[in-house]
CSV table of C-alpha atoms in Angstrom, one decimal:
chain,number,residue,atom,x,y,z
A,13,MET,CA,-36.2,41.6,5.6
A,14,GLU,CA,-32.8,42.8,4.9
A,15,ALA,CA,-31.4,40.5,7.5
A,16,ILE,CA,-33.1,37.5,5.9
A,17,ARG,CA,-31.7,38.5,2.5
A,18,GLU,CA,-28.2,38.8,4.0
A,19,LEU,CA,-28.5,35.4,5.6
A,20,VAL,CA,-29.6,33.8,2.3
A,21,MET,CA,-26.8,35.6,0.4
A,22,SER,CA,-24.2,34.4,2.9
A,23,SER,CA,-25.4,30.8,2.6
A,24,GLY,CA,-23.4,28.2,0.7
A,25,PHE,CA,-26.2,27.6,-1.8
A,26,VAL,CA,-25.5,30.9,-3.5
A,27,GLY,CA,-21.9,30.0,-4.1
A,28,LEU,CA,-22.5,26.5,-5.4
A,29,THR,CA,-20.8,25.7,-8.8
A,30,TRP,CA,-21.2,22.8,-11.2
A,31,GLN,CA,-17.8,21.6,-10.0
A,32,ASN,CA,-19.1,21.4,-6.4
A,33,LEU,CA,-22.1,19.4,-7.5
A,34,VAL,CA,-19.9,16.9,-9.5
A,35,MET,CA,-17.6,16.5,-6.5
A,36,PHE,CA,-20.6,15.8,-4.3
A,37,GLY,CA,-21.4,13.0,-6.8
A,38,ILE,CA,-17.8,11.7,-6.7
A,39,GLY,CA,-17.7,11.8,-2.9
A,40,GLY,CA,-21.0,10.1,-2.7
A,41,LEU,CA,-19.8,7.4,-5.2
A,42,LEU,CA,-16.7,6.7,-3.0
A,43,ILE,CA,-19.0,6.4,0.1
A,44,TYR,CA,-21.4,4.1,-1.9
A,45,LEU,CA,-18.6,1.8,-3.0
A,46,ALA,CA,-17.2,1.7,0.5
A,47,ILE,CA,-20.5,0.7,2.0
A,48,THR,CA,-22.2,-1.5,-0.6
A,49,LYS,CA,-19.1,-3.1,-2.1
A,50,GLU,CA,-16.8,-2.8,1.0
A,51,TYR,CA,-14.1,-1.4,-1.2
A,52,GLU,CA,-11.4,-0.1,1.3
A,53,PRO,CA,-14.1,1.4,3.5
A,54,LEU,CA,-11.7,2.6,6.2
A,55,LEU,CA,-10.3,5.1,3.7
A,56,LEU,CA,-12.9,5.6,1.0
A,57,ILE,CA,-15.5,6.8,3.6
A,58,PRO,CA,-13.3,9.5,5.1
A,59,ILE,CA,-12.0,10.5,1.6
A,60,GLY,CA,-15.5,10.6,0.2
A,61,PHE,CA,-16.9,12.7,3.0
A,62,GLY,CA,-13.8,14.9,3.0
A,63,ALA,CA,-14.4,15.6,-0.7
A,64,ILE,CA,-18.0,16.6,0.1
A,65,LEU,CA,-16.9,18.9,2.9
A,66,ALA,CA,-14.2,20.5,0.7
A,67,ASN,CA,-16.8,21.5,-1.8
A,68,LEU,CA,-19.2,23.2,0.5
A,69,PRO,CA,-18.9,26.9,-0.4
A,70,GLU,CA,-18.1,29.3,2.5
A,71,ALA,CA,-17.6,26.3,4.9
A,72,ASN,CA,-13.8,26.5,4.8
A,73,MET,CA,-13.4,22.7,5.1
A,74,TRP,CA,-10.9,22.3,2.3
A,75,ALA,CA,-7.2,21.8,2.5
A,76,SER,CA,-4.6,22.8,0.0
A,77,ASN,CA,-0.8,22.7,-0.3
A,78,THR,CA,-0.8,26.2,-1.7
A,79,ALA,CA,-2.9,27.8,1.0
A,80,GLU,CA,-1.1,30.6,2.8
A,81,HIS,CA,-1.9,31.6,6.4
A,82,LEU,CA,-2.7,35.2,7.0
A,83,GLU,CA,-1.5,36.8,10.2
A,84,GLY,CA,-4.3,36.8,12.8
A,85,ALA,CA,-6.6,34.7,10.6
A,86,SER,CA,-7.9,31.4,11.9
A,87,HIS,CA,-6.9,28.1,10.2
A,88,PRO,CA,-9.6,26.2,8.3
A,89,LEU,CA,-10.0,23.0,10.4
A,90,LEU,CA,-8.7,20.5,7.8
A,91,GLN,CA,-6.1,22.8,6.5
A,92,MET,CA,-4.6,22.8,10.0
A,93,VAL,CA,-4.6,18.9,10.0
A,94,TYR,CA,-3.0,19.1,6.5
A,95,ASN,CA,-0.3,21.4,7.6
A,96,VAL,CA,0.5,19.5,10.7
A,97,GLY,CA,0.0,15.9,9.5
A,98,ILE,CA,0.6,15.7,5.8
A,99,LYS,CA,2.8,18.7,4.8
A,100,THR,CA,5.2,17.6,7.6
A,101,GLU,CA,5.0,14.0,6.3
A,102,PHE,CA,4.0,12.8,9.8
A,103,LEU,CA,0.9,10.7,9.1
A,104,PRO,CA,2.0,8.2,6.4
A,105,PRO,CA,5.0,6.9,8.5
A,106,VAL,CA,2.7,6.5,11.5
A,107,ILE,CA,0.3,4.4,9.4
A,108,PHE,CA,3.3,2.4,8.3
A,109,MET,CA,4.1,1.7,12.0
A,110,GLY,CA,0.6,0.4,12.4
A,111,VAL,CA,0.9,-1.7,9.3
A,112,GLY,CA,4.2,-3.2,10.6
A,113,ALA,CA,2.4,-4.0,13.9
A,114,LEU,CA,-0.4,-5.7,12.0
A,115,THR,CA,1.8,-7.7,9.6
A,116,ASP,CA,3.2,-11.1,10.1
A,117,PHE,CA,6.4,-11.4,8.1
A,118,ARG,CA,7.0,-15.1,8.8
A,119,PRO,CA,5.7,-16.2,5.3
A,120,LEU,CA,8.4,-14.0,3.8
A,121,LEU,CA,11.1,-15.2,6.1
A,122,ALA,CA,10.1,-18.8,5.5
A,123,ARG,CA,10.6,-18.3,1.7
A,124,PRO,CA,13.2,-15.5,1.2
A,125,ILE,CA,13.0,-16.0,-2.6
A,126,THR,CA,9.7,-14.2,-2.5
A,127,PHE,CA,11.5,-11.0,-1.7
A,128,LEU,CA,12.4,-11.0,-5.4
A,129,LEU,CA,8.7,-11.2,-6.4
A,130,GLY,CA,8.0,-8.2,-4.3
A,131,ALA,CA,10.7,-6.4,-6.3
A,132,ALA,CA,9.5,-7.5,-9.7
A,133,ALA,CA,5.9,-6.4,-8.9
A,134,GLN,CA,7.1,-2.8,-8.8
A,135,LEU,CA,7.3,-2.9,-12.6
A,136,GLY,CA,4.1,-1.0,-13.0
A,137,ILE,CA,5.5,2.0,-11.1
A,138,PHE,CA,8.1,2.6,-13.9
A,139,VAL,CA,5.7,1.9,-16.8
A,140,ALA,CA,3.2,4.4,-15.4
A,141,ALA,CA,5.9,7.0,-14.5
A,142,LEU,CA,7.3,6.8,-18.1
A,143,GLY,CA,3.8,6.9,-19.6
A,144,ALA,CA,3.0,10.0,-17.5
A,145,PHE,CA,6.1,11.8,-18.5
A,146,TYR,CA,6.4,10.9,-22.2
A,147,LEU,CA,2.7,10.4,-23.2
A,148,PHE,CA,0.8,12.9,-21.0
A,149,GLY,CA,3.4,15.6,-20.4
A,150,PHE,CA,3.6,15.5,-16.6
A,151,THR,CA,6.8,16.8,-15.0
A,152,ILE,CA,9.4,14.3,-13.7
A,153,GLU,CA,8.3,14.9,-10.1
A,154,GLN,CA,4.6,14.5,-11.0
A,155,ALA,CA,5.3,11.4,-13.1
A,156,ALA,CA,7.2,9.7,-10.3
A,157,SER,CA,4.4,10.4,-7.9
A,158,ILE,CA,1.8,9.0,-10.3
A,159,GLY,CA,3.9,5.9,-11.0
A,160,ILE,CA,4.1,5.0,-7.3
A,161,ILE,CA,0.3,4.2,-7.5
A,162,GLY,CA,1.6,1.0,-9.1
A,163,GLY,CA,3.1,0.1,-5.7
A,164,ALA,CA,-0.5,-0.4,-4.5
A,165,ASP,CA,0.4,1.3,-1.2
A,166,GLY,CA,-1.7,4.3,-0.2
A,167,PRO,CA,0.5,5.8,2.5
A,168,THR,CA,3.6,5.5,0.2
A,169,SER,CA,1.7,7.3,-2.6
A,170,ILE,CA,0.6,10.0,-0.2
A,171,PHE,CA,4.1,10.3,1.2
A,172,LEU,CA,5.8,10.7,-2.2
A,173,ALA,CA,3.1,12.9,-3.7
A,174,THR,CA,3.3,15.3,-0.7
A,175,LYS,CA,7.0,15.7,-1.3
A,176,LEU,CA,7.2,15.7,-5.1
A,177,ALA,CA,3.8,16.8,-6.5
A,178,PRO,CA,1.5,18.1,-3.7
A,179,GLU,CA,-0.8,19.6,-6.3
A,180,LEU,CA,-1.8,16.1,-7.4
A,181,LEU,CA,-2.2,14.6,-3.9
A,182,GLY,CA,-6.0,14.3,-4.2
A,183,PRO,CA,-6.2,12.4,-7.5
A,184,ILE,CA,-3.2,10.3,-6.7
A,185,ALA,CA,-4.6,9.2,-3.3
A,186,VAL,CA,-8.0,8.5,-4.8
A,187,ALA,CA,-6.5,6.5,-7.7
A,188,ALA,CA,-4.3,4.5,-5.3
A,189,TYR,CA,-7.0,3.5,-2.9
A,190,SER,CA,-9.6,3.0,-5.7
A,191,TYR,CA,-7.4,0.6,-7.6
A,192,MET,CA,-6.3,-1.2,-4.4
A,193,SER,CA,-10.0,-1.9,-3.8
A,194,LEU,CA,-10.4,-3.1,-7.4
A,195,VAL,CA,-7.6,-5.7,-7.1
A,196,PRO,CA,-10.2,-8.5,-7.2
A,197,ILE,CA,-11.4,-7.2,-10.5
A,198,ILE,CA,-8.1,-6.2,-12.1
A,199,GLN,CA,-5.9,-9.2,-11.2
A,200,PRO,CA,-7.8,-12.4,-12.2
A,201,PRO,CA,-7.9,-11.7,-16.0
A,202,ILE,CA,-4.2,-10.9,-15.9
A,203,LEU,CA,-3.4,-14.1,-14.0
A,204,ARG,CA,-5.4,-16.1,-16.5
A,205,MET,CA,-3.6,-14.4,-19.4
A,206,THR,CA,-0.1,-14.8,-18.1
A,207,THR,CA,-0.1,-18.4,-16.6
A,208,THR,CA,-0.9,-21.8,-18.0
A,209,LYS,CA,-3.2,-24.3,-16.4
A,210,ARG,CA,-0.3,-26.5,-15.4
A,211,GLU,CA,1.5,-23.5,-13.7
A,212,ARG,CA,-1.7,-22.6,-11.7
A,213,SER,CA,-1.7,-26.2,-10.4
A,214,ILE,CA,1.8,-26.1,-9.0
A,215,VAL,CA,1.7,-27.0,-5.3
A,216,ILE,CA,4.4,-25.0,-3.5
A,217,PRO,CA,6.6,-27.1,-1.2
A,218,PRO,CA,6.2,-26.5,2.5
A,219,ALA,CA,8.0,-23.5,3.9
A,220,ARG,CA,10.9,-23.8,6.4
A,221,GLN,CA,10.2,-23.0,10.0
A,222,VAL,CA,11.3,-19.6,11.3
A,223,SER,CA,12.7,-19.2,14.8
A,224,HIS,CA,11.7,-16.4,17.2
A,225,THR,CA,15.3,-15.0,17.0
A,226,ALA,CA,15.0,-14.7,13.3
A,227,VAL,CA,11.7,-13.0,13.6
A,228,ILE,CA,13.1,-10.5,16.0
A,229,LEU,CA,16.3,-9.9,13.9
A,230,PHE,CA,14.3,-9.3,10.7
A,231,PRO,CA,12.8,-5.9,11.5
A,232,ILE,CA,16.1,-4.6,13.1
A,233,LEU,CA,18.3,-5.7,10.1
A,234,THR,CA,15.8,-4.7,7.5
A,235,GLY,CA,15.2,-1.3,9.0
A,236,MET,CA,19.0,-0.7,9.2
A,237,LEU,CA,20.0,-2.1,5.9
A,238,ALA,CA,17.3,-0.5,3.7
A,239,SER,CA,17.7,2.9,5.4
A,240,LEU,CA,21.4,2.8,5.1
A,241,ALA,CA,21.1,1.9,1.4
A,242,ILE,CA,18.4,4.5,0.6
A,243,PRO,CA,18.2,7.0,3.5
A,244,PRO,CA,15.0,8.7,2.1
A,245,CYS,CA,13.0,5.5,2.6
A,246,ALA,CA,13.8,5.5,6.3
A,247,PRO,CA,10.6,7.2,7.5
A,248,LEU,CA,8.6,4.5,5.8
A,249,VAL,CA,10.7,1.3,6.2
A,250,GLY,CA,12.0,2.4,9.6
A,251,MET,CA,8.6,2.9,11.0
A,252,LEU,CA,7.2,-0.3,9.4
A,253,MET,CA,10.0,-2.3,11.0
A,254,PHE,CA,9.6,-0.6,14.3
A,255,GLY,CA,5.9,-1.5,14.3
A,256,ASN,CA,6.8,-5.1,13.5
A,257,LEU,CA,9.4,-5.2,16.3
A,258,ILE,CA,7.0,-4.2,19.0
A,259,ARG,CA,4.6,-6.9,17.6
A,260,GLU,CA,7.2,-9.6,17.6
A,261,SER,CA,9.2,-8.7,20.7
A,262,GLY,CA,6.5,-10.2,22.9
A,263,VAL,CA,7.2,-7.8,25.7
A,264,THR,CA,5.6,-4.6,24.5
A,265,ASP,CA,2.1,-5.6,24.4
A,266,ARG,CA,0.7,-2.1,25.3
A,267,LEU,CA,2.7,-0.5,22.5
A,268,PHE,CA,1.7,-3.2,20.1
A,269,LYS,CA,-2.0,-2.8,20.9
A,270,THR,CA,-1.8,1.0,20.6
A,271,ALA,CA,0.1,1.0,17.3
A,272,SER,CA,-2.1,-1.7,15.7
A,273,GLY,CA,-5.4,-0.4,17.1
A,274,PRO,CA,-6.2,3.1,18.4
A,275,LEU,CA,-3.2,4.9,16.9
A,276,ILE,CA,-3.6,3.6,13.3
A,277,ASN,CA,-7.3,4.2,13.5
A,278,ILE,CA,-6.9,7.8,14.6
A,279,VAL,CA,-4.3,8.5,11.9
A,280,THR,CA,-6.4,6.8,9.3
A,281,ILE,CA,-9.3,9.1,10.1
A,282,PHE,CA,-7.2,12.3,9.8
A,283,LEU,CA,-5.3,11.1,6.8
A,284,GLY,CA,-8.4,10.1,4.9
A,285,ILE,CA,-10.6,13.1,5.6
A,286,THR,CA,-7.8,15.5,4.9
A,287,VAL,CA,-6.8,13.9,1.6
A,288,GLY,CA,-10.5,14.1,0.7
A,289,ALA,CA,-10.5,17.8,1.7
A,290,THR,CA,-7.8,18.4,-1.0
A,291,MET,CA,-10.4,17.4,-3.7
A,292,GLN,CA,-11.9,20.8,-4.4
A,293,GLY,CA,-13.8,20.7,-7.7
A,294,SER,CA,-11.8,23.5,-9.3
A,295,GLU,CA,-8.6,21.6,-8.7
A,296,PHE,CA,-9.8,18.0,-9.1
A,297,LEU,CA,-11.9,18.3,-12.2
A,298,ARG,CA,-9.1,18.6,-14.7
A,299,PRO,CA,-7.9,16.4,-17.6
A,300,GLN,CA,-4.9,15.4,-15.5
A,301,THR,CA,-7.2,13.6,-13.0
A,302,ILE,CA,-8.5,11.4,-15.9
A,303,TYR,CA,-4.9,10.8,-17.1
A,304,ILE,CA,-3.9,9.8,-13.5
A,305,LEU,CA,-6.8,7.3,-13.3
A,306,ILE,CA,-5.8,5.8,-16.7
A,307,LEU,CA,-2.1,5.6,-15.7
A,308,GLY,CA,-3.1,4.0,-12.3
A,309,ALA,CA,-4.9,1.2,-14.1
A,310,PHE,CA,-1.8,0.5,-16.2
A,311,ALA,CA,0.4,0.7,-13.2
A,312,PHE,CA,-1.6,-2.0,-11.3
A,313,SER,CA,-1.8,-4.2,-14.4
A,314,PHE,CA,1.9,-4.0,-15.2
A,315,SER,CA,2.9,-4.6,-11.6
A,316,THR,CA,0.7,-7.7,-11.5
A,317,MET,CA,2.3,-8.9,-14.8
A,318,GLY,CA,5.8,-8.1,-13.5
A,319,GLY,CA,5.4,-10.3,-10.4
A,320,VAL,CA,3.9,-13.3,-12.3
A,321,LEU,CA,6.3,-13.2,-15.2
A,322,PHE,CA,9.3,-13.0,-12.9
A,323,ALA,CA,8.0,-16.0,-10.9
A,324,ARG,CA,7.8,-17.9,-14.2
A,325,LEU,CA,11.4,-16.8,-14.9
A,326,ILE,CA,12.5,-18.1,-11.5
A,327,ASN,CA,10.8,-21.4,-12.2
A,328,LEU,CA,13.1,-21.9,-15.3
A,329,LEU,CA,16.0,-21.9,-12.9
A,330,LEU,CA,14.5,-24.1,-10.2
A,331,PRO,CA,14.3,-27.9,-10.1
A,332,ALA,CA,10.8,-29.4,-10.8
A,333,ASP,CA,10.2,-30.3,-7.2
A,334,LYS,CA,11.0,-26.8,-5.9
A,335,GLN,CA,9.0,-24.7,-8.4
A,336,ILE,CA,6.7,-22.0,-7.2
A,337,ASN,CA,3.2,-21.3,-8.3
A,338,PRO,CA,3.7,-18.2,-10.5
A,339,CYS,CA,0.4,-16.8,-9.5
A,340,ILE,CA,1.8,-15.7,-6.1
A,341,GLY,CA,3.9,-13.2,-8.0
A,342,ALA,CA,0.7,-11.1,-8.5
A,343,ALA,CA,0.6,-10.7,-4.7
A,344,GLY,CA,3.8,-8.6,-4.9
A,345,VAL,CA,1.8,-5.5,-5.6
A,346,SER,CA,1.4,-4.9,-1.8
A,347,ALA,CA,-2.3,-4.2,-1.2
A,348,VAL,CA,-2.0,-6.4,2.0
A,349,PRO,CA,-3.7,-8.8,2.4
A,350,MET,CA,-6.2,-8.2,-0.5
A,351,ALA,CA,-3.8,-9.3,-3.3
A,352,ALA,CA,-2.8,-12.5,-1.5
A,353,ARG,CA,-6.5,-13.3,-1.0
A,354,VAL,CA,-7.2,-12.7,-4.6
A,355,VAL,CA,-4.4,-15.1,-5.6
A,356,GLN,CA,-5.7,-17.7,-3.2
A,357,GLY,CA,-9.2,-17.3,-4.5
A,358,PHE,CA,-8.1,-17.5,-8.2
A,359,VAL,CA,-5.9,-20.5,-7.8
A,360,SER,CA,-8.3,-22.4,-5.6
A,361,GLN,CA,-11.1,-21.8,-8.1
A,362,GLU,CA,-8.9,-22.8,-11.0
A,363,THR,CA,-7.9,-26.1,-9.3
A,364,ASN,CA,-11.2,-27.0,-7.7
A,365,GLY,CA,-9.8,-26.3,-4.3
A,366,LYS,CA,-6.7,-28.6,-4.7
A,367,VAL,CA,-4.1,-25.8,-4.5
A,368,ASN,CA,-4.3,-23.1,-1.8
A,369,PRO,CA,-1.3,-20.8,-2.0
A,370,LEU,CA,-2.5,-18.2,0.5
A,371,MET,CA,0.4,-18.3,2.9
A,372,ALA,CA,2.9,-18.5,0.1
A,373,ALA,CA,1.3,-15.5,-1.5
A,374,MET,CA,1.7,-13.5,1.8
A,375,GLY,CA,5.5,-13.6,1.2
A,376,PRO,CA,5.6,-11.4,-1.9
A,377,ASN,CA,2.6,-9.5,-0.6
A,378,VAL,CA,4.5,-8.1,2.4
A,379,ALA,CA,7.8,-7.9,0.4
A,380,GLY,CA,5.9,-5.6,-2.0
A,381,VAL,CA,5.3,-3.1,0.9
A,382,ILE,CA,9.1,-2.9,1.5
A,383,GLY,CA,9.7,-2.7,-2.3
A,384,SER,CA,7.4,0.2,-2.9
A,385,ALA,CA,8.8,2.1,0.0
A,386,VAL,CA,12.3,1.5,-1.4
A,387,VAL,CA,11.3,2.7,-4.8
A,388,ALA,CA,9.7,5.8,-3.2
A,389,GLY,CA,13.0,6.4,-1.4
A,390,VAL,CA,15.0,6.1,-4.6
A,391,PHE,CA,12.7,8.6,-6.4
A,392,LEU,CA,13.2,11.0,-3.5
A,393,ALA,CA,17.0,10.5,-3.6
A,394,LEU,CA,17.2,11.1,-7.3
A,395,ILE,CA,14.4,13.7,-7.9
A,396,GLY,CA,13.5,15.2,-4.6
B,28,MET,CA,19.1,12.9,-15.2
B,29,ASN,CA,16.3,11.7,-17.5
B,30,LEU,CA,13.4,9.7,-16.2
B,31,ILE,CA,14.3,6.5,-18.1
B,32,ALA,CA,17.7,6.4,-16.3
B,33,ILE,CA,16.0,7.2,-13.0
B,34,CYS,CA,13.5,4.3,-13.5
B,35,MET,CA,16.3,1.9,-14.5
B,36,ILE,CA,18.3,2.8,-11.4
B,37,ALA,CA,15.3,2.5,-9.1
B,38,PHE,CA,14.3,-0.9,-10.6
B,39,ILE,CA,17.9,-2.2,-10.1
B,40,ALA,CA,18.1,-0.7,-6.6
B,41,VAL,CA,14.9,-2.3,-5.5
B,42,PHE,CA,16.0,-5.7,-6.8
B,43,THR,CA,19.5,-5.3,-5.3
B,44,ILE,CA,18.2,-4.3,-1.9
B,45,LEU,CA,15.4,-6.9,-1.7
B,46,ALA,CA,17.8,-9.6,-3.0
B,47,GLY,CA,20.3,-8.5,-0.3
B,48,LEU,CA,17.6,-8.7,2.3
B,49,ALA,CA,16.6,-12.2,1.0
B,50,GLY,CA,20.2,-13.3,1.4
B,51,VAL,CA,20.5,-11.9,4.9
B,52,MET,CA,17.2,-13.4,6.0
B,53,ARG,CA,18.3,-16.8,4.6
B,54,LEU,CA,21.5,-16.4,6.6
B,55,ILE,CA,19.7,-15.6,9.9
B,56,THR,CA,17.2,-18.4,9.5
B,57,THR,CA,20.2,-20.8,9.0
B,58,LEU,CA,22.2,-19.3,11.9
B,59,PHE,CA,19.2,-19.3,14.2
B,60,PRO,CA,17.2,-22.4,13.3
B,61,VAL,CA,14.1,-23.5,15.1
B,62,ARG,CA,15.0,-25.7,18.1
B,63,SER,CA,13.9,-29.2,17.5
B,64,GLY,CA,10.6,-30.1,19.1
B,65,SER,CA,9.8,-26.4,19.8
B,66,GLY,CA,8.7,-25.4,16.4
B,67,THR,CA,5.4,-25.2,14.6
B,68,ASP,CA,5.4,-24.7,10.8
B,69,SER,CA,5.4,-21.0,10.2
B,70,ALA,CA,2.6,-21.3,7.7
B,71,VAL,CA,0.5,-23.0,10.3
B,72,VAL,CA,1.4,-20.2,12.8
B,73,ALA,CA,0.5,-17.5,10.3
B,74,ALA,CA,-2.8,-19.3,9.4
B,75,ILE,CA,-3.9,-19.7,13.0
B,76,SER,CA,-2.9,-16.2,13.9
B,77,SER,CA,-4.8,-14.8,10.9
B,78,ALA,CA,-7.9,-16.8,11.8
B,79,VAL,CA,-7.8,-15.8,15.4
B,80,THR,CA,-7.4,-12.1,14.7
B,81,THR,CA,-10.3,-12.3,12.2
B,82,ILE,CA,-12.6,-13.6,14.8
B,83,PHE,CA,-11.1,-11.8,17.8
B,84,PRO,CA,-9.6,-8.5,16.5
B,85,GLY,CA,-6.6,-7.4,18.7
B,86,ALA,CA,-6.1,-10.9,20.1
B,87,ARG,CA,-2.6,-12.5,19.8
B,88,VAL,CA,-1.6,-16.1,19.6
B,89,THR,CA,1.2,-16.6,22.0
B,90,GLN,CA,1.4,-20.4,22.1
B,91,ILE,CA,0.4,-23.2,19.8
B,92,GLU,CA,0.5,-26.7,21.2
B,93,GLU,CA,-0.2,-29.9,19.3
B,94,GLN,CA,-1.9,-32.6,21.3
B,95,ARG,CA,-1.6,-36.1,20.0
């Protein structure tokens, strides 16, 4: 009888708190959204399940930046992954390599002006960072980490938060991936508000052709120049460009297949579940999490507006026959290729299928990936 | 350094770097143009590649040939 009582007392049920129960609900919600709505399922399912695991009392399936390892004690499983993969900043750059291998930069090379839209669409990062610091009282390091949510780039958000504000990693990652999945809901009203019917109907002139040599030189030069200008962005931009080079070289098929397939999938699993494991109820259920979610929404909205309004500004300087459809500026928020697809869907619907700017929107879309990595590098250089 | 200054520097830096990259890419596409007769519109290449990888994940388009 005593043994049974001991077994019951050592079970997780005894240690359950209301925070654990709420986190089970949040984890379940993320999994529900991933499965039924297909919102970023590759990440929300691991994050959601990681959040559930982290809140199982006595299971030791959580991970924390502040956890200290005691001599002779065994590592909790996900804490070990956290220490090796996230604390060392290993996993996000590997994801970037996979993204580079999966990304075709030709639409950007064909219209270099769209680099600027990718830069303008980082506006939300700064609006959110300033809001976090001046309105909600976060520290400069935390504010910068929260702001980068506006870059709509999950690995960059995780990379920066790990370095500047590891205590906020869970909420920042959840906000970043949640809002990335909500791009189809967030962007169309902003596009409608910031463009006229005439502007939405602009047909973008055909892009120039891009040679194989240019496609090969692009990752080499971009990796070098961006990393020379802002060295802290080298782990992200460098790996992104390396991934793209093995894609475009045409002679490293095995490396390309590994980087764009098994490797990025393995890393995504570990990154997702470990980020979820940082979401312990006692740490996650704080007012700061609500503030981060609010700021994340502002970050995405202002980034969208920044891209669109800058495209309108460029149009003022371009002759009538070379004007661009300003809606493609919204794709500068990264979230590849979701944002470009949203722009395509919106414009096509507004013009009854007459205007289809998908490939033009891919330019700012992939430029936004480079842009948000550069901003993260600048933050690290000035704050880190 | 205060956050406003940091944000302004970062915004200027991202514009400068991406504008510089745009200039460099414009230069290399001019210096290394597509050889006449060998090129397919880059938008067409990207569209076909995207469609193929959607249907056959992992597959790569290595050649596009137009038959008249």
